[in-house]
Tab-separated table of N, CA and C in Angstrom:
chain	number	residue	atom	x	y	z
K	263	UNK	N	-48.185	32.562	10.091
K	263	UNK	CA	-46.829	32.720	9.613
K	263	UNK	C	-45.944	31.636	10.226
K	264	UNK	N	-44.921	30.967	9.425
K	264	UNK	CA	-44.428	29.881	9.853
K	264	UNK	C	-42.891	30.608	10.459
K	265	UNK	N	-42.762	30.145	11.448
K	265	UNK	CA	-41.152	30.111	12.247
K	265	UNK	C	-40.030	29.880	11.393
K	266	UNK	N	-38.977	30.687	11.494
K	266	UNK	CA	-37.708	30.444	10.791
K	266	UNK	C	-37.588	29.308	11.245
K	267	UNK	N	-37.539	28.301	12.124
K	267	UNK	CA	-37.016	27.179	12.162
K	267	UNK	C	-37.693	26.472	11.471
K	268	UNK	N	-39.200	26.269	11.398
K	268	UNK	CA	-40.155	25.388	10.360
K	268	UNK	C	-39.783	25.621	9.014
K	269	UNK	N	-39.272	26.511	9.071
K	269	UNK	CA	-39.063	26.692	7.317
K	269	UNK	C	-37.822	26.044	6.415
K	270	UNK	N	-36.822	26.393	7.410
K	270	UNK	CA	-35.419	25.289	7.279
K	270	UNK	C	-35.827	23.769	7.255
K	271	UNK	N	-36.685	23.103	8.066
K	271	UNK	CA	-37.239	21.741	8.303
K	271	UNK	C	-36.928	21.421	6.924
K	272	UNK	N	-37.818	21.431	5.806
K	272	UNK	CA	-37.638	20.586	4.513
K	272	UNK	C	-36.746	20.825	3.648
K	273	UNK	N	-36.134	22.290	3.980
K	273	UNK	CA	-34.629	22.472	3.148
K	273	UNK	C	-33.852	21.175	3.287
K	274	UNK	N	-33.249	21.048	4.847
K	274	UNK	CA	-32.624	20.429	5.711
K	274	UNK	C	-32.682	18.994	5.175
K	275	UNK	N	-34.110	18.582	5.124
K	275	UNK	CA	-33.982	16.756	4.917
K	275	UNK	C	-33.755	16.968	3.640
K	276	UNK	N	-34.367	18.190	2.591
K	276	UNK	CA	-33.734	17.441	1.315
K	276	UNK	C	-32.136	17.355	0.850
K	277	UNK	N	-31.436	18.242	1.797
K	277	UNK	CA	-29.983	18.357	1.371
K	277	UNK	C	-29.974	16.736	1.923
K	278	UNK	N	-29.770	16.651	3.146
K	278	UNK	CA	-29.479	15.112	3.461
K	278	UNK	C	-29.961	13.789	2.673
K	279	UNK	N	-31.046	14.137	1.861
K	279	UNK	CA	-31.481	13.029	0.978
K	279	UNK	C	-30.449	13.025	-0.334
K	280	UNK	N	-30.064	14.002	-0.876
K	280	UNK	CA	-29.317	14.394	-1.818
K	280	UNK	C	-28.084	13.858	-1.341
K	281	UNK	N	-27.162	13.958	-0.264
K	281	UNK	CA	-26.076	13.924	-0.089
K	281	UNK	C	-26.210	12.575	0.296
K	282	UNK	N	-26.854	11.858	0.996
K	282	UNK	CA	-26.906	10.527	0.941
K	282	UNK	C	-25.702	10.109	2.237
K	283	UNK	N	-26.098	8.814	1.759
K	283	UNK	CA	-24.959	7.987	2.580
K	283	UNK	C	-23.944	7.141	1.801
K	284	UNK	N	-23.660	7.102	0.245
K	284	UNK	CA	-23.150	6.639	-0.490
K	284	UNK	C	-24.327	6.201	-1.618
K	285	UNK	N	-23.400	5.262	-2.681
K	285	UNK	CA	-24.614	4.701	-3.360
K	285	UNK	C	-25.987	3.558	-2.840
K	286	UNK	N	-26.730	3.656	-3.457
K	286	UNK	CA	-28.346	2.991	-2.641
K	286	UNK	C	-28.641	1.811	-4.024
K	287	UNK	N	-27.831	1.979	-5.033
K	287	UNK	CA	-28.271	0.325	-5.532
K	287	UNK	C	-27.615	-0.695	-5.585
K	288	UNK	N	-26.727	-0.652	-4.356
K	288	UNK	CA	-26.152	-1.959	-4.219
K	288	UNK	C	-24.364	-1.943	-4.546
K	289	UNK	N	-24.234	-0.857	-5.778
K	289	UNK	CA	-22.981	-1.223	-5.972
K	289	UNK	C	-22.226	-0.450	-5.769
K	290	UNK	N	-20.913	-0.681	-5.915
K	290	UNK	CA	-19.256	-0.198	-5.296
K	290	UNK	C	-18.612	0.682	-6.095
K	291	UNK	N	-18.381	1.957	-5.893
K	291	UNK	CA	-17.603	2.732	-6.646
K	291	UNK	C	-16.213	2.340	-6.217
K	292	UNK	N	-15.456	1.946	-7.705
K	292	UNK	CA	-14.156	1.204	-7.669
K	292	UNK	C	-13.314	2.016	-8.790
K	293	UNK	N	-11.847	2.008	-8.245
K	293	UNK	CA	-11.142	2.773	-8.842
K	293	UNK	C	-10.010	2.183	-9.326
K	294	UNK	N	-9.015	2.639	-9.978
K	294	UNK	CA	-7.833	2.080	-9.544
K	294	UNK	C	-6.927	2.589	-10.838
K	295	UNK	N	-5.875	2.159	-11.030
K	295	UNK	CA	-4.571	2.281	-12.323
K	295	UNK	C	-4.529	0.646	-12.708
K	296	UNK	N	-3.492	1.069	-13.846
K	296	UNK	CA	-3.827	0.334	-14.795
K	296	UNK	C	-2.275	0.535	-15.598
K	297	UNK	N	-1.375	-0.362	-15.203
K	297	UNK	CA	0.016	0.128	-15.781
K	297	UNK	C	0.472	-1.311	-16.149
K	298	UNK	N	1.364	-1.145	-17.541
K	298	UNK	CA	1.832	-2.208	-18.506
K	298	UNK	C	3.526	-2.159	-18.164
K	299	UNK	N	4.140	-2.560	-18.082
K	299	UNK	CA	5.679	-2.850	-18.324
K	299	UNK	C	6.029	-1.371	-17.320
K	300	UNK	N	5.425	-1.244	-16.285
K	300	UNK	CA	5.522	0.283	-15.701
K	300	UNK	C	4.910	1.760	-16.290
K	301	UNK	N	4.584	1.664	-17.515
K	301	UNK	CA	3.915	2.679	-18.114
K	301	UNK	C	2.655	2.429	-17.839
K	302	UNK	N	1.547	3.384	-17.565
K	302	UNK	CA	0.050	3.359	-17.616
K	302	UNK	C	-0.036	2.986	-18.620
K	303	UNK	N	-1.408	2.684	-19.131
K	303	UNK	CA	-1.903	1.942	-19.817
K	303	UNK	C	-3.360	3.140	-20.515
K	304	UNK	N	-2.404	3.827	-21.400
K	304	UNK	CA	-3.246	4.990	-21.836
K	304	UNK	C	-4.828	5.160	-22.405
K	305	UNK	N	-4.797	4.172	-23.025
K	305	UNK	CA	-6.361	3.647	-23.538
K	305	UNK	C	-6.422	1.965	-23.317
K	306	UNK	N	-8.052	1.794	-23.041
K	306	UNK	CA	-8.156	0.624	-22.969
K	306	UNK	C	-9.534	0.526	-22.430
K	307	UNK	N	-9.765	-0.586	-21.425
K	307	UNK	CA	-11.349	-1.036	-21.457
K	307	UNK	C	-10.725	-1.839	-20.206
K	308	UNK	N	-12.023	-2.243	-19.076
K	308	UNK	CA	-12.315	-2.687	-18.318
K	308	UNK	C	-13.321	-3.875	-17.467
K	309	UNK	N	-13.036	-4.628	-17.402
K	309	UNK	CA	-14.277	-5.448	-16.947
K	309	UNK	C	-14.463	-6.585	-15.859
K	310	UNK	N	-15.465	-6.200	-15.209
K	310	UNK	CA	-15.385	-7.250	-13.686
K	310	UNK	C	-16.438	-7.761	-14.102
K	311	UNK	N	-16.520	-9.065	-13.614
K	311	UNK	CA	-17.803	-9.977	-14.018
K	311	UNK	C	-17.508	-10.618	-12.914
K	312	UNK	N	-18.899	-10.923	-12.138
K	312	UNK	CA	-19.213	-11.593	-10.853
K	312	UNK	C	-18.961	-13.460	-11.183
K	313	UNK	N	-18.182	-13.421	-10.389
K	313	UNK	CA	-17.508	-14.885	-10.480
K	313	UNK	C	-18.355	-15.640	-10.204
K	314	UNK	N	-19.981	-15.717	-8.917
K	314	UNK	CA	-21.148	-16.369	-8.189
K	314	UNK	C	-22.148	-16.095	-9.471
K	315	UNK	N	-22.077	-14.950	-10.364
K	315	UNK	CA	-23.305	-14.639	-11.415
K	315	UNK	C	-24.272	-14.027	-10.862
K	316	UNK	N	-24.152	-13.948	-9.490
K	316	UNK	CA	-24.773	-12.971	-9.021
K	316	UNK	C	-24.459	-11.503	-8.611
K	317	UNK	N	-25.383	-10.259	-9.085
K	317	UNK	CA	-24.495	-9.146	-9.177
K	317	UNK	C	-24.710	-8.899	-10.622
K	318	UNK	N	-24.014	-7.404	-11.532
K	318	UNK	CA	-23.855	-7.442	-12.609
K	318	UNK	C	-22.672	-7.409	-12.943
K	319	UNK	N	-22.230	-7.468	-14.212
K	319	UNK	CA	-20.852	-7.229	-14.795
K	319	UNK	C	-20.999	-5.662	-14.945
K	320	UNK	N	-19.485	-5.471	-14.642
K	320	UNK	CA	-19.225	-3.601	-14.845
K	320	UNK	C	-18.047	-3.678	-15.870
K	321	UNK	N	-18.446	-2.357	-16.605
K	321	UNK	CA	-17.043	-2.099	-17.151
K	321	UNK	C	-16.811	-0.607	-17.170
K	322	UNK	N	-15.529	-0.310	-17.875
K	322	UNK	CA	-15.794	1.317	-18.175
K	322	UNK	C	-14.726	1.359	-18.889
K	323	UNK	N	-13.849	2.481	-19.204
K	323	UNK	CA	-12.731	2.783	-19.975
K	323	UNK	C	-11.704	3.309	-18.949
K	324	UNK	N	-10.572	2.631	-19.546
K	324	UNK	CA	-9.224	3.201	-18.660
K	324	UNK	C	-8.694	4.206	-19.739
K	325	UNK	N	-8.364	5.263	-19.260
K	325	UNK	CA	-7.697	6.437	-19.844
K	325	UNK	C	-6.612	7.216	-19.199
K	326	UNK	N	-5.333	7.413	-19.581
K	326	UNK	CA	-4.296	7.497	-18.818
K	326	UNK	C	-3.910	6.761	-17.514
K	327	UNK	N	-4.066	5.426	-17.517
K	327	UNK	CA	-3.987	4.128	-16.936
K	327	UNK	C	-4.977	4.607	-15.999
K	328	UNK	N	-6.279	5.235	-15.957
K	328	UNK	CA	-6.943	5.458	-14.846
K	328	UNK	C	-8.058	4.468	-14.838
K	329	UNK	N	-9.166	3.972	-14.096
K	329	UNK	CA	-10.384	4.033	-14.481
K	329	UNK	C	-11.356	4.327	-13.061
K	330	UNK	N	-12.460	4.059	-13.396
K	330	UNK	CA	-13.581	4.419	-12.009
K	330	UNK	C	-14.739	3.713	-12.622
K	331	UNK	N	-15.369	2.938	-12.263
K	331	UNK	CA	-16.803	2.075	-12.323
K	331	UNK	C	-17.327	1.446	-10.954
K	332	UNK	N	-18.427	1.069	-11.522
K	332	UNK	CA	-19.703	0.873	-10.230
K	332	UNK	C	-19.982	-0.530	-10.220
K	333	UNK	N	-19.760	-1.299	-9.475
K	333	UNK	CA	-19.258	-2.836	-9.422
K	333	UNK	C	-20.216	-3.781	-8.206
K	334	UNK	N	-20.416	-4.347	-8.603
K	334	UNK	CA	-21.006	-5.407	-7.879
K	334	UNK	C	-20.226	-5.929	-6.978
K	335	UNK	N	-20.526	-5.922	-5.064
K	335	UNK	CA	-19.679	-6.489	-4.606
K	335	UNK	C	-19.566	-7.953	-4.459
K	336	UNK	N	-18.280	-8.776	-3.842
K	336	UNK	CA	-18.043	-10.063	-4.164
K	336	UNK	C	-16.531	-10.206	-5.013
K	337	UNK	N	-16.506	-11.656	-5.010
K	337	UNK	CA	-15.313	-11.786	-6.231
K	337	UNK	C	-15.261	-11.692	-7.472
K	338	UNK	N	-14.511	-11.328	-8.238
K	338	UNK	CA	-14.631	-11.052	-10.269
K	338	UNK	C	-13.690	-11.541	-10.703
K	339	UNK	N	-14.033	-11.647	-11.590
K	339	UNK	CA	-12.910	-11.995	-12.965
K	339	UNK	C	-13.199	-10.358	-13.420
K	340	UNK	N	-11.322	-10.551	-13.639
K	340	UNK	CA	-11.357	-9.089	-14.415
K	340	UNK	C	-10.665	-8.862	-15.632
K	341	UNK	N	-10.902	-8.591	-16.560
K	341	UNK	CA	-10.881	-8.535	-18.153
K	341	UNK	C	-10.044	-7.513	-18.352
K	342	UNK	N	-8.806	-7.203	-18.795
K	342	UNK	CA	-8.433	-6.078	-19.009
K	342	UNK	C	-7.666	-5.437	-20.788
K	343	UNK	N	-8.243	-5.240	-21.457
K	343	UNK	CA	-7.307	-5.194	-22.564
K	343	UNK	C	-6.866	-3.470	-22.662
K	344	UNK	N	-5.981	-3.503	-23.689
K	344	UNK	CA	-4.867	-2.204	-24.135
K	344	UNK	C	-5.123	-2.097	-25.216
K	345	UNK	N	-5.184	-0.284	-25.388
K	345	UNK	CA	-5.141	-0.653	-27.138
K	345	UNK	C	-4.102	0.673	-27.722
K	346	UNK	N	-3.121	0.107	-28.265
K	346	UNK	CA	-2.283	1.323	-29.046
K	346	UNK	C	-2.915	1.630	-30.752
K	347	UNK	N	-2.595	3.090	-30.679
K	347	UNK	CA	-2.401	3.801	-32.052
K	347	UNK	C	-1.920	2.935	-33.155
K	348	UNK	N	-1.880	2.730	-34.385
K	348	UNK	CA	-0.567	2.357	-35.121
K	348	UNK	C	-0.480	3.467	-36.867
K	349	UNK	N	-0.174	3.570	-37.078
K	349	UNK	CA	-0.553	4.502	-38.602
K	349	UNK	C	-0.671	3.286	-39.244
K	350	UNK	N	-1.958	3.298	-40.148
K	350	UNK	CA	-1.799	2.479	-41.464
K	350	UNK	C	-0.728	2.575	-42.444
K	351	UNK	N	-0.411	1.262	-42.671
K	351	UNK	CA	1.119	0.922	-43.385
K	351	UNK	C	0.471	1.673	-44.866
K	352	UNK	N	-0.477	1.572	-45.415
K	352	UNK	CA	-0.795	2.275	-46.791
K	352	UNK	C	-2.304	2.552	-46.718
K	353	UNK	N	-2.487	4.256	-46.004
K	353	UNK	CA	-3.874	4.463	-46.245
K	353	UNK	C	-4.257	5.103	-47.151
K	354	UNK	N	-5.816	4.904	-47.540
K	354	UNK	CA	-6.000	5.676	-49.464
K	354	UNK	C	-6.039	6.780	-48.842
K	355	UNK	N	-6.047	7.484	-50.164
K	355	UNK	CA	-6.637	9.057	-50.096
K	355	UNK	C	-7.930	9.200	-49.438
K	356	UNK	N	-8.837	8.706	-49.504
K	356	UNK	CA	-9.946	8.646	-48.680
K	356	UNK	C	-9.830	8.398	-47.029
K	357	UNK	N	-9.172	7.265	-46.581
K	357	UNK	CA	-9.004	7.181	-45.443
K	357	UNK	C	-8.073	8.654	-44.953
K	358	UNK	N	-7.191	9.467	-45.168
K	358	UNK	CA	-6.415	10.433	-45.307
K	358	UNK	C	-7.128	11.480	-45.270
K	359	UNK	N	-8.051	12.015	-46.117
K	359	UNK	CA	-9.366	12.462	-46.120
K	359	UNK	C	-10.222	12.797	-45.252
K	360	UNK	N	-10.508	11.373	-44.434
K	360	UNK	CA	-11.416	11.682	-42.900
K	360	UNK	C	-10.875	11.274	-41.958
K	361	UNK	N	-9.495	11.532	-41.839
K	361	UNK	CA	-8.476	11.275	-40.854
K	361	UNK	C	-8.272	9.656	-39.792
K	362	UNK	N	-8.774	8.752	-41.078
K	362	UNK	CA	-8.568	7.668	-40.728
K	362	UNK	C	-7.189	6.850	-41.089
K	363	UNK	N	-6.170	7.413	-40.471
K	363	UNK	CA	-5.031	7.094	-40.503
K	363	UNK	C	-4.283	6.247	-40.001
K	364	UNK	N	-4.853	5.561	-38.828
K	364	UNK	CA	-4.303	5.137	-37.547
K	364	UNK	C	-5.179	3.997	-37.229
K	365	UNK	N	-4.825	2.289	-36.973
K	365	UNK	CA	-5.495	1.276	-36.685
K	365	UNK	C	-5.215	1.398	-34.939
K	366	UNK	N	-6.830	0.794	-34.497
K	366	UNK	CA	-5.853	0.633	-33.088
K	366	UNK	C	-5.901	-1.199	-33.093
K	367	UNK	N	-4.951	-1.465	-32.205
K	367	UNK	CA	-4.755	-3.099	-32.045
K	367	UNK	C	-4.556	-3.288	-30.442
K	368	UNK	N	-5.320	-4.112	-29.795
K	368	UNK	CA	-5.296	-4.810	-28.698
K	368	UNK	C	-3.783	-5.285	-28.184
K	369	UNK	N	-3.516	-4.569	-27.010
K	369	UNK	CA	-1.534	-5.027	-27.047
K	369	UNK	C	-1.259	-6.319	-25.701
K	370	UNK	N	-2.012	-6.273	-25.012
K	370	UNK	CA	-1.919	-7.168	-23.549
K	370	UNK	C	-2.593	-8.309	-23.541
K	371	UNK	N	-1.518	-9.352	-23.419
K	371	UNK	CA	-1.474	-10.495	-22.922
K	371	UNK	C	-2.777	-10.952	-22.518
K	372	UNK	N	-3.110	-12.245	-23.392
K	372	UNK	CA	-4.408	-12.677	-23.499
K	372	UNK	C	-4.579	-13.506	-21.943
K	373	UNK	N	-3.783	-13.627	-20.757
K	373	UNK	CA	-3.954	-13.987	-19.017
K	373	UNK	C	-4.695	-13.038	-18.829
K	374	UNK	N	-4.719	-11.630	-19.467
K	374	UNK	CA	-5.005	-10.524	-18.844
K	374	UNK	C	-6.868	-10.370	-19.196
K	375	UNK	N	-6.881	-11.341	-20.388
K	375	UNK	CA	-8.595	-10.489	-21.118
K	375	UNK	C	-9.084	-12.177	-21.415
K	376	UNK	N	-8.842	-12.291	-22.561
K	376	UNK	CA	-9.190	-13.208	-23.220
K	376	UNK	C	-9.459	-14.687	-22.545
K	377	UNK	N	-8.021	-14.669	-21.736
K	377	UNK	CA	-8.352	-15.851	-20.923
K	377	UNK	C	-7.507	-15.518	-19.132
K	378	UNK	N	-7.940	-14.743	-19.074
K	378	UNK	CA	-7.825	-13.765	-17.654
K	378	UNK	C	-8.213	-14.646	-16.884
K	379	UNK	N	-6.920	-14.277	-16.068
K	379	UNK	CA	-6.474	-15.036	-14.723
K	379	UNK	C	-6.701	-14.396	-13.368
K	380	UNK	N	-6.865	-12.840	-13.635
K	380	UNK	CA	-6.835	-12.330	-12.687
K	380	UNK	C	-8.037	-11.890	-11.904
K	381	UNK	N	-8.363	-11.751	-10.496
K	381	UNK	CA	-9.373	-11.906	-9.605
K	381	UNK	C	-9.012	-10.702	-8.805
K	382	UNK	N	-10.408	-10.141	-8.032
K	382	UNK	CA	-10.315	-9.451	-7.059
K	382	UNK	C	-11.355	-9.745	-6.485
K	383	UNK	N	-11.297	-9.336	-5.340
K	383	UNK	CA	-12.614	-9.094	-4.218
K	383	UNK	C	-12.973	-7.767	-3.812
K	384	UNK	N	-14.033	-7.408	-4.518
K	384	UNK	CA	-14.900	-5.983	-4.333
K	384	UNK	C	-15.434	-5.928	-3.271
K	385	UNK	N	-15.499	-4.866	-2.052
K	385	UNK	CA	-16.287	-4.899	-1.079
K	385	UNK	C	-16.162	-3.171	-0.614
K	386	UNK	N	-16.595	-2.903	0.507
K	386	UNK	CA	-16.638	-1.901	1.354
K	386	UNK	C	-15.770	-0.844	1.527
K	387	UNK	N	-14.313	-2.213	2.183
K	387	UNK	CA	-13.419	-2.010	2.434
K	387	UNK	C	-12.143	-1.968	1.324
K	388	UNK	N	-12.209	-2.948	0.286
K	388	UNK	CA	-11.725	-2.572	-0.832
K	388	UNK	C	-12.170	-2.620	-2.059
K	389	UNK	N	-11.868	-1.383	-2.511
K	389	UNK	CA	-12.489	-0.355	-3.580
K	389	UNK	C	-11.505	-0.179	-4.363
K	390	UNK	N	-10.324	-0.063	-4.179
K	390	UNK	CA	-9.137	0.679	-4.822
K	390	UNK	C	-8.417	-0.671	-5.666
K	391	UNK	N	-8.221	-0.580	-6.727
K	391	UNK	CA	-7.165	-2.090	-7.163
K	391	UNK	C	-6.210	-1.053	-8.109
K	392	UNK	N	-5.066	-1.882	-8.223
K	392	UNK	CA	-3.748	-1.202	-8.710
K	392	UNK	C	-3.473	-2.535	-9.767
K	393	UNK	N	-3.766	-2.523	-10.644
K	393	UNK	CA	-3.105	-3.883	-11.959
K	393	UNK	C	-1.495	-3.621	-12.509
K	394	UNK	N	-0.929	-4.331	-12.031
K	394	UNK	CA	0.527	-4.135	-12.734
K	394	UNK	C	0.739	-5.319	-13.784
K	395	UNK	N	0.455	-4.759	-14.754
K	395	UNK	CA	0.656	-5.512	-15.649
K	395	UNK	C	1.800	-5.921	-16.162
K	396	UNK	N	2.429	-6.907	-17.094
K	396	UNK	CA	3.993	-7.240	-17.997
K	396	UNK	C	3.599	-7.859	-19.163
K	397	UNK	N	4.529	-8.072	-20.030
K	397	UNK	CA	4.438	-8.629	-21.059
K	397	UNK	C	5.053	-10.144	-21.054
K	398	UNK	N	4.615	-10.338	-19.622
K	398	UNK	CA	4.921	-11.743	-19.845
K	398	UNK	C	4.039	-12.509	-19.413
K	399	UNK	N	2.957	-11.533	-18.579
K	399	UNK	CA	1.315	-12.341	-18.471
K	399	UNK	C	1.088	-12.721	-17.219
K	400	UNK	N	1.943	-12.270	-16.471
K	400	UNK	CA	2.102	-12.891	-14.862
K	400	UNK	C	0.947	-11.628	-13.965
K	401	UNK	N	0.186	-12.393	-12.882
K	401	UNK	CA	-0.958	-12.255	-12.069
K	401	UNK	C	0.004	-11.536	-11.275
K	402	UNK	N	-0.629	-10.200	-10.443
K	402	UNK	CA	0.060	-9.268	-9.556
K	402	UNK	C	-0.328	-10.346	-8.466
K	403	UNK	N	0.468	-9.849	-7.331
K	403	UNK	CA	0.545	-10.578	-6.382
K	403	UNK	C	-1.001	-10.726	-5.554
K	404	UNK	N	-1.822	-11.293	-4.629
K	404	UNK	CA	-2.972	-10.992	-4.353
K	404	UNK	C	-4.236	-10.986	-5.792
K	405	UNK	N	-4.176	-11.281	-6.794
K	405	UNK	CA	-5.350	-10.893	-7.821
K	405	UNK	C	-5.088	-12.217	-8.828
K	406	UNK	N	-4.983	-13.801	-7.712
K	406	UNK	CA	-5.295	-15.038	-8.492
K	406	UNK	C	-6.265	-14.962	-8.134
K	407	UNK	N	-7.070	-14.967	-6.423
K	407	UNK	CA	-8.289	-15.869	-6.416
K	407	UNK	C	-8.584	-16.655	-5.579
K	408	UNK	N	-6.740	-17.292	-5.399
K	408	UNK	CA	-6.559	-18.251	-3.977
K	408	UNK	C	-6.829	-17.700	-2.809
């Protein structure tokens, strides 16, 4: 008959294997907001791409200016676009039908995605980024690169 303490033994290591010490393949759980002219940035998309090419590119979706993805540490280029609602100016009866009423269109400043200016450095210690975006395309303070 085995000892109450022998028996706890492999409970024990498997909780600790489970609970871990963070993630084990390398990459960075990263968080942050995501706000336009002071408003969040309700829908949209995300993307860090390793500036060295080494590492992978992450992305994910921002939703109520939020997002959270798993990032390669190092420096990135980071991609950010917006996308608003709009009602179609004249939809058929068909589109009406299967409630295709509404185009969405890309709203932020092509510094921000297209030809994105903005940089961070992913690591350990920072995880958290805050994007304040404008409609006039200007880099938050800290997220050129220099």
């Amino acid at each position: 008959m085995l000892s109450r303490r022998s028996s706890w033994g492999p409970i024990v290591l498997l909780v600790i294997g489970l609970l871990g010490c963070g993630r084990t393949d390398g990459l960075i759980s990263v968080t942050g907001v995501v706000t336009f002219n002071g408003e969040p940035v309700e829908d949209g998309a995300i993307s860090l791409m390793p500036i060295d090419g080494k590492g992978v590119t992450a992305g994910g979706v921002i939703s109520s200016g939020r997002f959270h993805i798993a990032a390669s540490p190092g420096k990135a280029s980071v991609l950010i676009y917006g996308n608003k609602k709009e009602l179609k100016p004249n939809p058929t009866q068909q589109d009406i039908e299967w409630g295709m009423t509404h185009n969405s269109r890309q709203f932020l400043p092509a510094e921000y995605n297209d030809q994105s200016k903005l940089r961070i450095d992913v690591s350990e210690t920072q995880r958290h980024f805050d994007f304040d975006l404008n409609d006039q395309g200007e880099i938050p303070a800290g997220m050129t690169g220099e």
